[in-house]
Amino acid sequence: MSHAAIAADILLDENRRQFLGLGLSLAALSLLPKKLFAAEAPSLKQGAFDITVFSDGFINLPASIIMPEAGEDERDAILKRLGGTIEATPTPSNIPLIRTAKDLILIDVGSGDNFQATAGLLETNLKLAGIDPAEITKVVFTHAHPDHTGATVRKDGTLRYPNADYIVSEREWNFWADPDFDSKYPKPLHAFALGAKRDLFAVKDRVRMVKAGDDIVTGIRVLDTAGHTPGHISLEFDGGDGLIITADAATNGVVSFEHPAWKFGFDTDQELGIRNRVKLMDRVASEKTMLIGYHWAYSGLGHAERKGDAYRYVPLNGKPL
C-alpha cells in the first residue's frame, strides 16, 4: 500500500485527537454499568470448536468516526438507534474465546488499562467464568489497534496472558514495526504506532506470522480483510453453515451493514476497506454465514440478510436495531 493511498484516505488530526481524548473526557458519561458485563457469556458450538463471547466493556466513538459521510438527518437517525450522541456512541468490544481439545484461544485481548476507562473488562470476566489468564494458550491479533491489543502488557511490563503463543498477520507486523514509520506515514497514525509497537514487541519471542489461507489451528483459517489496517484479518471456521469472526472489517452493526460503501474514520485505507466490506457482506448474506462482530451490540453473534441494495444485521437472539 502506498504512502499516498494512506495519506489521502486518513481523517483530519482533529477527529483522532477527539477520539483519543474520549477515554478521559467521557468516562463520566458511561451509559452502561460495568456489572452488566459480568453476566453469563453466550456460547455456541461451531464444528469442533466451543466458542464463548466475552465482553471487554465498551469504548466511546464520535459520529465523525462512525459515519463521516452521513448527512445530518441520516446521522441523527442512526445515532438514535445506536443510543449515542454526536460526541460519543457506546461501542461494545466482544472477544471470542475458542476452546479446542488442546487449546484456549482468544481472538484479540481488548483494551486493558491502556485505553478508555469504560473498557478493559476481559480479564475480570474471564475470571468470573473460572478461566485463569495463564490458561490461555494462543492469542490471535486481528490487528494492532489499542482496543484490540492494549491489554497485552500489564502496567508492570508483564504479559497478561503469559503462557500464550501470539499470532498476527505478517503484513500487520511489518506495517507497525517499520523503524521508519514516522517519516513514512501521516502524523495521526503515530500515536497508534506507539501502542502497536509496545504490544507487538512485547510478544516478539513468541509470535507466529500468518497470511491469508493459513490455519490458526486445523479448521480455523485466516481471511484477508485488509483496509481497516494493512494487515487486518478475519477468521473463517469450518463446520455447520460456517462462521466468520469479522473483527473490524465491519465495525458497526448498523452502518457497516446498511451503508457498507460509507467510509469508516479509522480505516487506514478507506477504499480498500470498503471493497473488502462489500465483498464480505455479499458473501455472508448469500451463504447465511454466522458472524461474530467485535463492535456490534453484545454479544456480536448474528448474521447478515439483504435489505434492498444493502444489508442488515440480525442478532442471533434479539431484534435488529
Tab-separated table of C-alpha atoms in Angstrom:
chain	number	residue	atom	x	y	z
A	1	MET	CA	0.000	0.000	0.000
A	2	SER	CA	1.449	3.383	-0.929
A	3	HIS	CA	2.038	6.267	1.416
A	4	ALA	CA	-0.162	8.372	-0.833
A	5	ALA	CA	-3.085	5.958	-0.566
A	6	ILE	CA	-2.936	6.033	3.210
A	7	ALA	CA	-2.470	9.787	3.453
A	8	ALA	CA	-5.304	10.506	1.028
A	9	ASP	CA	-7.807	8.450	2.980
A	10	ILE	CA	-6.947	9.416	6.524
A	11	LEU	CA	-9.197	11.707	8.556
A	12	LEU	CA	-8.084	15.066	9.873
A	13	ASP	CA	-5.955	15.105	13.016
A	14	GLU	CA	-8.797	16.815	14.846
A	15	ASN	CA	-11.041	13.746	14.647
A	16	ARG	CA	-8.370	11.457	16.005
A	17	ARG	CA	-7.415	13.841	18.799
A	18	GLN	CA	-11.095	13.969	19.700
A	19	PHE	CA	-11.307	10.176	19.792
A	20	LEU	CA	-8.093	9.613	21.739
A	21	GLY	CA	-9.277	12.067	24.377
A	22	LEU	CA	-12.622	10.381	24.885
A	23	GLY	CA	-11.255	7.851	27.360
A	24	LEU	CA	-10.737	10.659	29.877
A	25	SER	CA	-13.298	13.268	28.902
A	26	LEU	CA	-16.252	10.896	28.541
A	27	ALA	CA	-15.599	8.326	31.246
A	28	ALA	CA	-18.213	10.024	33.404
A	29	LEU	CA	-20.785	9.616	30.630
A	30	SER	CA	-20.638	5.828	30.588
A	31	LEU	CA	-24.105	4.629	29.687
A	32	LEU	CA	-23.786	1.070	30.930
A	33	PRO	CA	-22.780	-0.143	34.408
A	34	LYS	CA	-19.711	-2.345	34.496
A	35	LYS	CA	-21.540	-5.098	36.342
A	36	LEU	CA	-23.640	-5.648	33.209
A	37	PHE	CA	-20.672	-7.261	31.522
A	38	ALA	CA	-20.230	-9.850	34.241
A	39	ALA	CA	-23.389	-11.604	33.064
A	40	GLU	CA	-23.116	-15.141	31.743
A	41	ALA	CA	-21.335	-15.037	28.413
A	42	PRO	CA	-23.157	-16.549	25.404
A	43	SER	CA	-21.693	-19.668	23.817
A	44	LEU	CA	-22.118	-21.713	20.676
A	45	LYS	CA	-20.782	-24.879	19.114
A	46	GLN	CA	-19.118	-24.497	15.717
A	47	GLY	CA	-17.831	-27.742	14.279
A	48	ALA	CA	-15.091	-28.960	16.598
A	49	PHE	CA	-14.978	-25.667	18.486
A	50	ASP	CA	-16.749	-24.362	21.571
A	51	ILE	CA	-16.925	-20.569	21.366
A	52	THR	CA	-17.840	-18.183	24.164
A	53	VAL	CA	-18.075	-14.429	23.625
A	54	PHE	CA	-16.818	-12.292	26.492
A	55	SER	CA	-17.222	-8.551	26.871
A	56	ASP	CA	-14.338	-6.158	27.340
A	57	GLY	CA	-16.802	-3.355	28.070
A	58	PHE	CA	-17.179	-0.604	25.508
A	59	ILE	CA	-15.440	2.386	24.009
A	60	ASN	CA	-16.996	5.691	23.002
A	61	LEU	CA	-16.748	6.795	19.384
A	62	PRO	CA	-17.835	10.122	17.877
A	63	ALA	CA	-20.134	10.211	14.874
A	64	SER	CA	-17.310	11.750	12.836
A	65	ILE	CA	-15.530	8.391	13.086
A	66	ILE	CA	-18.510	6.028	12.823
A	67	MET	CA	-20.107	7.687	9.785
A	68	PRO	CA	-18.143	10.680	8.494
A	69	GLU	CA	-20.068	10.709	5.199
A	70	ALA	CA	-23.581	10.704	6.665
A	71	GLY	CA	-25.872	13.685	6.169
A	72	GLU	CA	-27.155	15.368	9.312
A	73	ASP	CA	-30.644	13.822	9.273
A	74	GLU	CA	-29.334	10.358	8.441
A	75	ARG	CA	-26.642	10.653	11.095
A	76	ASP	CA	-29.116	11.669	13.790
A	77	ALA	CA	-31.490	8.811	12.923
A	78	ILE	CA	-28.672	6.271	13.175
A	79	LEU	CA	-27.390	7.740	16.434
A	80	LYS	CA	-30.867	7.363	17.921
A	81	ARG	CA	-30.858	3.670	17.012
A	82	LEU	CA	-27.376	3.230	18.468
A	83	GLY	CA	-28.183	5.099	21.672
A	84	GLY	CA	-25.429	7.632	21.100
A	85	THR	CA	-24.728	11.297	20.510
A	86	ILE	CA	-22.620	13.214	18.021
A	87	GLU	CA	-19.805	13.286	20.561
A	88	ALA	CA	-20.000	9.737	21.913
A	89	THR	CA	-21.668	6.474	20.987
A	90	PRO	CA	-21.068	3.436	23.235
A	91	THR	CA	-19.394	0.824	21.055
A	92	PRO	CA	-19.123	-2.691	22.557
A	93	SER	CA	-15.974	-4.802	22.462
A	94	ASN	CA	-16.825	-8.508	22.050
A	95	ILE	CA	-13.999	-11.013	22.412
A	96	PRO	CA	-14.410	-14.676	21.392
A	97	LEU	CA	-12.742	-17.425	23.403
A	98	ILE	CA	-12.342	-20.646	21.431
A	99	ARG	CA	-11.932	-23.957	23.191
A	100	THR	CA	-10.451	-26.932	21.348
A	101	ALA	CA	-9.237	-30.302	22.574
A	102	LYS	CA	-5.793	-28.774	23.111
A	103	ASP	CA	-6.124	-25.001	23.206
A	104	LEU	CA	-7.838	-21.998	24.709
A	105	ILE	CA	-7.641	-19.277	22.048
A	106	LEU	CA	-8.500	-15.604	22.484
A	107	ILE	CA	-9.308	-13.518	19.433
A	108	ASP	CA	-7.817	-10.169	20.485
A	109	VAL	CA	-7.352	-9.155	24.114
A	110	GLY	CA	-9.180	-5.846	24.431
A	111	SER	CA	-8.059	-2.516	25.830
A	112	GLY	CA	-6.658	-3.416	29.240
A	113	ASP	CA	-5.795	-0.278	31.196
A	114	ASN	CA	-4.151	1.364	28.194
A	115	PHE	CA	-7.235	2.940	26.633
A	116	GLN	CA	-10.689	4.191	27.586
A	117	ALA	CA	-11.897	3.734	31.152
A	118	THR	CA	-15.142	2.062	30.047
A	119	ALA	CA	-13.219	-0.871	28.550
A	120	GLY	CA	-10.655	-3.335	29.859
A	121	LEU	CA	-13.048	-5.820	31.485
A	122	LEU	CA	-12.000	-9.005	29.689
A	123	GLU	CA	-9.697	-10.382	32.375
A	124	THR	CA	-12.314	-9.799	35.063
A	125	ASN	CA	-14.993	-11.515	33.018
A	126	LEU	CA	-12.741	-14.461	32.213
A	127	LYS	CA	-12.062	-14.941	35.914
A	128	LEU	CA	-15.780	-14.730	36.696
A	129	ALA	CA	-16.176	-17.647	34.275
A	130	GLY	CA	-13.444	-19.589	36.075
A	131	ILE	CA	-10.747	-19.029	33.448
A	132	ASP	CA	-7.264	-18.037	34.584
A	133	PRO	CA	-5.338	-15.858	32.093
A	134	ALA	CA	-2.445	-18.283	32.463
A	135	GLU	CA	-4.613	-20.981	30.845
A	136	ILE	CA	-4.799	-19.146	27.503
A	137	THR	CA	-2.575	-20.976	25.010
A	138	LYS	CA	-2.998	-18.819	21.898
A	139	VAL	CA	-3.892	-15.194	21.201
A	140	VAL	CA	-4.796	-14.050	17.688
A	141	PHE	CA	-4.410	-10.354	16.950
A	142	THR	CA	-6.800	-9.386	14.165
A	143	HIS	CA	-4.951	-6.069	14.025
A	144	ALA	CA	-2.903	-3.879	16.341
A	145	HIS	CA	-5.285	-1.095	17.366
A	146	PRO	CA	-5.387	-0.266	21.097
A	147	ASP	CA	-8.885	-1.624	21.727
A	148	HIS	CA	-7.730	-4.995	20.369
A	149	THR	CA	-4.155	-5.378	21.676
A	150	GLY	CA	-3.983	-2.838	24.515
A	151	ALA	CA	-4.325	-5.497	27.223
A	152	THR	CA	-1.261	-7.427	26.057
A	153	VAL	CA	1.032	-5.965	28.715
A	154	ARG	CA	0.279	-5.023	32.307
A	155	LYS	CA	1.486	-1.765	33.816
A	156	ASP	CA	4.392	-3.627	35.422
A	157	GLY	CA	5.550	-4.822	31.992
A	158	THR	CA	4.497	-8.454	32.373
A	159	LEU	CA	2.312	-10.273	29.872
A	160	ARG	CA	-1.340	-10.586	30.828
A	161	TYR	CA	-1.504	-13.980	29.081
A	162	PRO	CA	1.958	-15.281	29.961
A	163	ASN	CA	1.713	-18.804	28.539
A	164	ALA	CA	0.176	-17.948	25.182
A	165	ASP	CA	1.668	-18.008	21.736
A	166	TYR	CA	0.682	-14.965	19.696
A	167	ILE	CA	-0.471	-14.873	16.080
A	168	VAL	CA	-0.582	-11.820	13.810
A	169	SER	CA	-0.534	-11.277	10.074
A	170	GLU	CA	2.891	-10.648	8.614
A	171	ARG	CA	1.656	-7.516	6.839
A	172	GLU	CA	0.279	-6.112	10.099
A	173	TRP	CA	3.534	-6.699	11.925
A	174	ASN	CA	5.638	-5.200	9.159
A	175	PHE	CA	3.448	-2.118	8.925
A	176	TRP	CA	3.576	-1.143	12.597
A	177	ALA	CA	7.126	-2.363	13.236
A	178	ASP	CA	8.650	-0.330	10.415
A	179	PRO	CA	11.558	1.605	12.003
A	180	ASP	CA	10.881	4.475	9.593
A	181	PHE	CA	7.161	4.594	10.377
A	182	ASP	CA	7.036	8.223	11.499
A	183	SER	CA	8.741	9.507	8.371
A	184	LYS	CA	6.638	7.369	6.009
A	185	TYR	CA	3.139	7.753	7.407
A	186	PRO	CA	0.912	10.667	8.428
A	187	LYS	CA	1.143	12.148	11.901
A	188	PRO	CA	-2.336	10.964	13.014
A	189	LEU	CA	-1.055	7.373	12.881
A	190	HIS	CA	1.979	7.974	15.096
A	191	ALA	CA	0.131	7.587	18.408
A	192	PHE	CA	-1.402	4.333	17.194
A	193	ALA	CA	2.044	3.088	16.183
A	194	LEU	CA	3.477	3.670	19.655
A	195	GLY	CA	0.838	1.417	21.203
A	196	ALA	CA	1.092	-1.179	18.455
A	197	LYS	CA	4.862	-1.430	18.841
A	198	ARG	CA	4.547	-1.730	22.614
A	199	ASP	CA	2.129	-4.633	22.278
A	200	LEU	CA	3.749	-6.425	19.343
A	201	PHE	CA	7.328	-6.121	20.557
A	202	ALA	CA	6.297	-7.461	23.967
A	203	VAL	CA	5.499	-10.823	22.334
A	204	LYS	CA	8.183	-10.863	19.618
A	205	ASP	CA	9.815	-14.002	21.025
A	206	ARG	CA	6.588	-15.998	20.873
A	207	VAL	CA	4.851	-14.647	17.776
A	208	ARG	CA	3.825	-16.551	14.643
A	209	MET	CA	3.263	-14.622	11.436
A	210	VAL	CA	0.415	-15.688	9.151
A	211	LYS	CA	-1.088	-14.764	5.805
A	212	ALA	CA	-4.437	-15.326	4.092
A	213	GLY	CA	-5.325	-19.015	3.874
A	214	ASP	CA	-3.094	-20.106	6.746
A	215	ASP	CA	-4.560	-22.176	9.571
A	216	ILE	CA	-4.631	-20.843	13.114
A	217	VAL	CA	-5.387	-24.431	14.058
A	218	THR	CA	-6.986	-27.049	11.835
A	219	GLY	CA	-10.461	-25.769	10.979
A	220	ILE	CA	-9.796	-22.045	11.543
A	221	ARG	CA	-8.358	-20.121	8.584
A	222	VAL	CA	-7.061	-16.616	8.095
A	223	LEU	CA	-9.237	-14.420	5.873
A	224	ASP	CA	-7.693	-11.294	4.357
A	225	THR	CA	-9.867	-8.274	5.197
A	226	ALA	CA	-7.270	-5.527	4.887
A	227	GLY	CA	-8.304	-1.893	4.787
A	228	HIS	CA	-9.039	-1.090	8.405
A	229	THR	CA	-5.314	-1.690	8.780
A	230	PRO	CA	-2.900	-3.004	6.129
A	231	GLY	CA	-2.746	-6.448	7.722
A	232	HIS	CA	-6.234	-6.729	9.209
A	233	ILE	CA	-7.531	-10.308	9.257
A	234	SER	CA	-10.805	-12.055	9.963
A	235	LEU	CA	-11.167	-15.742	10.816
A	236	GLU	CA	-13.193	-18.375	8.976
A	237	PHE	CA	-14.346	-21.597	10.667
A	238	ASP	CA	-15.195	-24.999	9.242
A	239	GLY	CA	-18.323	-26.857	10.291
A	240	GLY	CA	-22.071	-26.363	10.017
A	241	ASP	CA	-23.112	-23.380	7.908
A	242	GLY	CA	-19.796	-21.711	8.607
A	243	LEU	CA	-18.735	-18.895	10.895
A	244	ILE	CA	-16.642	-15.776	10.363
A	245	ILE	CA	-15.203	-13.612	13.111
A	246	THR	CA	-15.164	-10.293	11.290
A	247	ALA	CA	-13.205	-8.145	13.776
A	248	ASP	CA	-13.135	-4.595	12.356
A	249	ALA	CA	-13.839	-5.433	8.723
A	250	ALA	CA	-17.385	-4.330	9.646
A	251	THR	CA	-17.185	-2.047	12.635
A	252	ASN	CA	-20.796	-1.107	13.307
A	253	GLY	CA	-23.941	-3.219	13.459
A	254	VAL	CA	-25.980	-0.567	11.662
A	255	VAL	CA	-23.657	1.473	9.454
A	256	SER	CA	-21.437	-1.342	8.151
A	257	PHE	CA	-24.469	-3.346	7.034
A	258	GLU	CA	-26.856	-0.684	5.797
A	259	HIS	CA	-24.165	1.582	4.333
A	260	PRO	CA	-21.208	-0.718	3.579
A	261	ALA	CA	-19.836	1.725	0.993
A	262	TRP	CA	-19.519	4.531	3.552
A	263	LYS	CA	-16.023	5.259	4.779
A	264	PHE	CA	-15.125	4.499	8.386
A	265	GLY	CA	-12.955	7.095	10.073
A	266	PHE	CA	-10.243	4.799	11.387
A	267	ASP	CA	-9.747	2.714	8.256
A	268	THR	CA	-6.150	3.214	7.160
A	269	ASP	CA	-7.023	2.568	3.515
A	270	GLN	CA	-10.672	3.536	3.316
A	271	GLU	CA	-11.283	2.494	-0.296
A	272	LEU	CA	-9.792	-0.957	0.299
A	273	GLY	CA	-11.824	-1.216	3.487
A	274	ILE	CA	-14.999	-0.506	1.516
A	275	ARG	CA	-14.176	-3.070	-1.172
A	276	ASN	CA	-13.464	-5.808	1.341
A	277	ARG	CA	-16.503	-4.923	3.463
A	278	VAL	CA	-18.876	-5.018	0.477
A	279	LYS	CA	-17.316	-8.288	-0.675
A	280	LEU	CA	-17.696	-9.770	2.799
A	281	MET	CA	-21.309	-8.632	3.179
A	282	ASP	CA	-22.297	-10.006	-0.200
A	283	ARG	CA	-20.762	-13.351	0.635
A	284	VAL	CA	-22.135	-13.807	4.154
A	285	ALA	CA	-25.633	-12.673	3.167
A	286	SER	CA	-25.664	-15.125	0.254
A	287	GLU	CA	-24.269	-18.009	2.296
A	288	LYS	CA	-26.178	-17.143	5.504
A	289	THR	CA	-22.930	-17.443	7.423
A	290	MET	CA	-22.953	-16.966	11.181
A	291	LEU	CA	-20.925	-13.918	12.238
A	292	ILE	CA	-19.257	-12.580	15.351
A	293	GLY	CA	-18.609	-8.850	15.225
A	294	TYR	CA	-16.200	-7.142	17.582
A	295	HIS	CA	-18.063	-3.851	17.913
A	296	TRP	CA	-21.691	-4.861	17.358
A	297	ALA	CA	-24.285	-4.934	20.122
A	298	TYR	CA	-23.191	-7.549	22.664
A	299	SER	CA	-22.657	-10.419	22.028
A	300	GLY	CA	-21.982	-9.687	18.372
A	301	LEU	CA	-23.482	-13.022	17.295
A	302	GLY	CA	-25.770	-12.909	14.287
A	303	HIS	CA	-25.956	-12.929	10.527
A	304	ALA	CA	-26.450	-10.592	7.582
A	305	GLU	CA	-29.511	-10.527	5.385
A	306	ARG	CA	-30.195	-8.485	2.281
A	307	LYS	CA	-32.186	-5.282	2.687
A	308	GLY	CA	-32.798	-3.539	-0.621
A	309	ASP	CA	-29.451	-2.698	-2.159
A	310	ALA	CA	-27.651	-3.213	1.136
A	311	TYR	CA	-27.926	-5.466	4.207
A	312	ARG	CA	-28.997	-5.550	7.795
A	313	TYR	CA	-27.583	-7.221	10.870
A	314	VAL	CA	-29.848	-9.757	12.549
A	315	PRO	CA	-28.668	-10.677	16.065
A	316	LEU	CA	-28.803	-14.348	16.989
A	317	ASN	CA	-31.055	-13.662	19.969
A	318	GLY	CA	-32.771	-10.340	19.523
A	319	LYS	CA	-34.292	-7.875	17.108
A	320	PRO	CA	-32.360	-5.753	14.609
A	321	LEU	CA	-31.633	-2.208	15.756
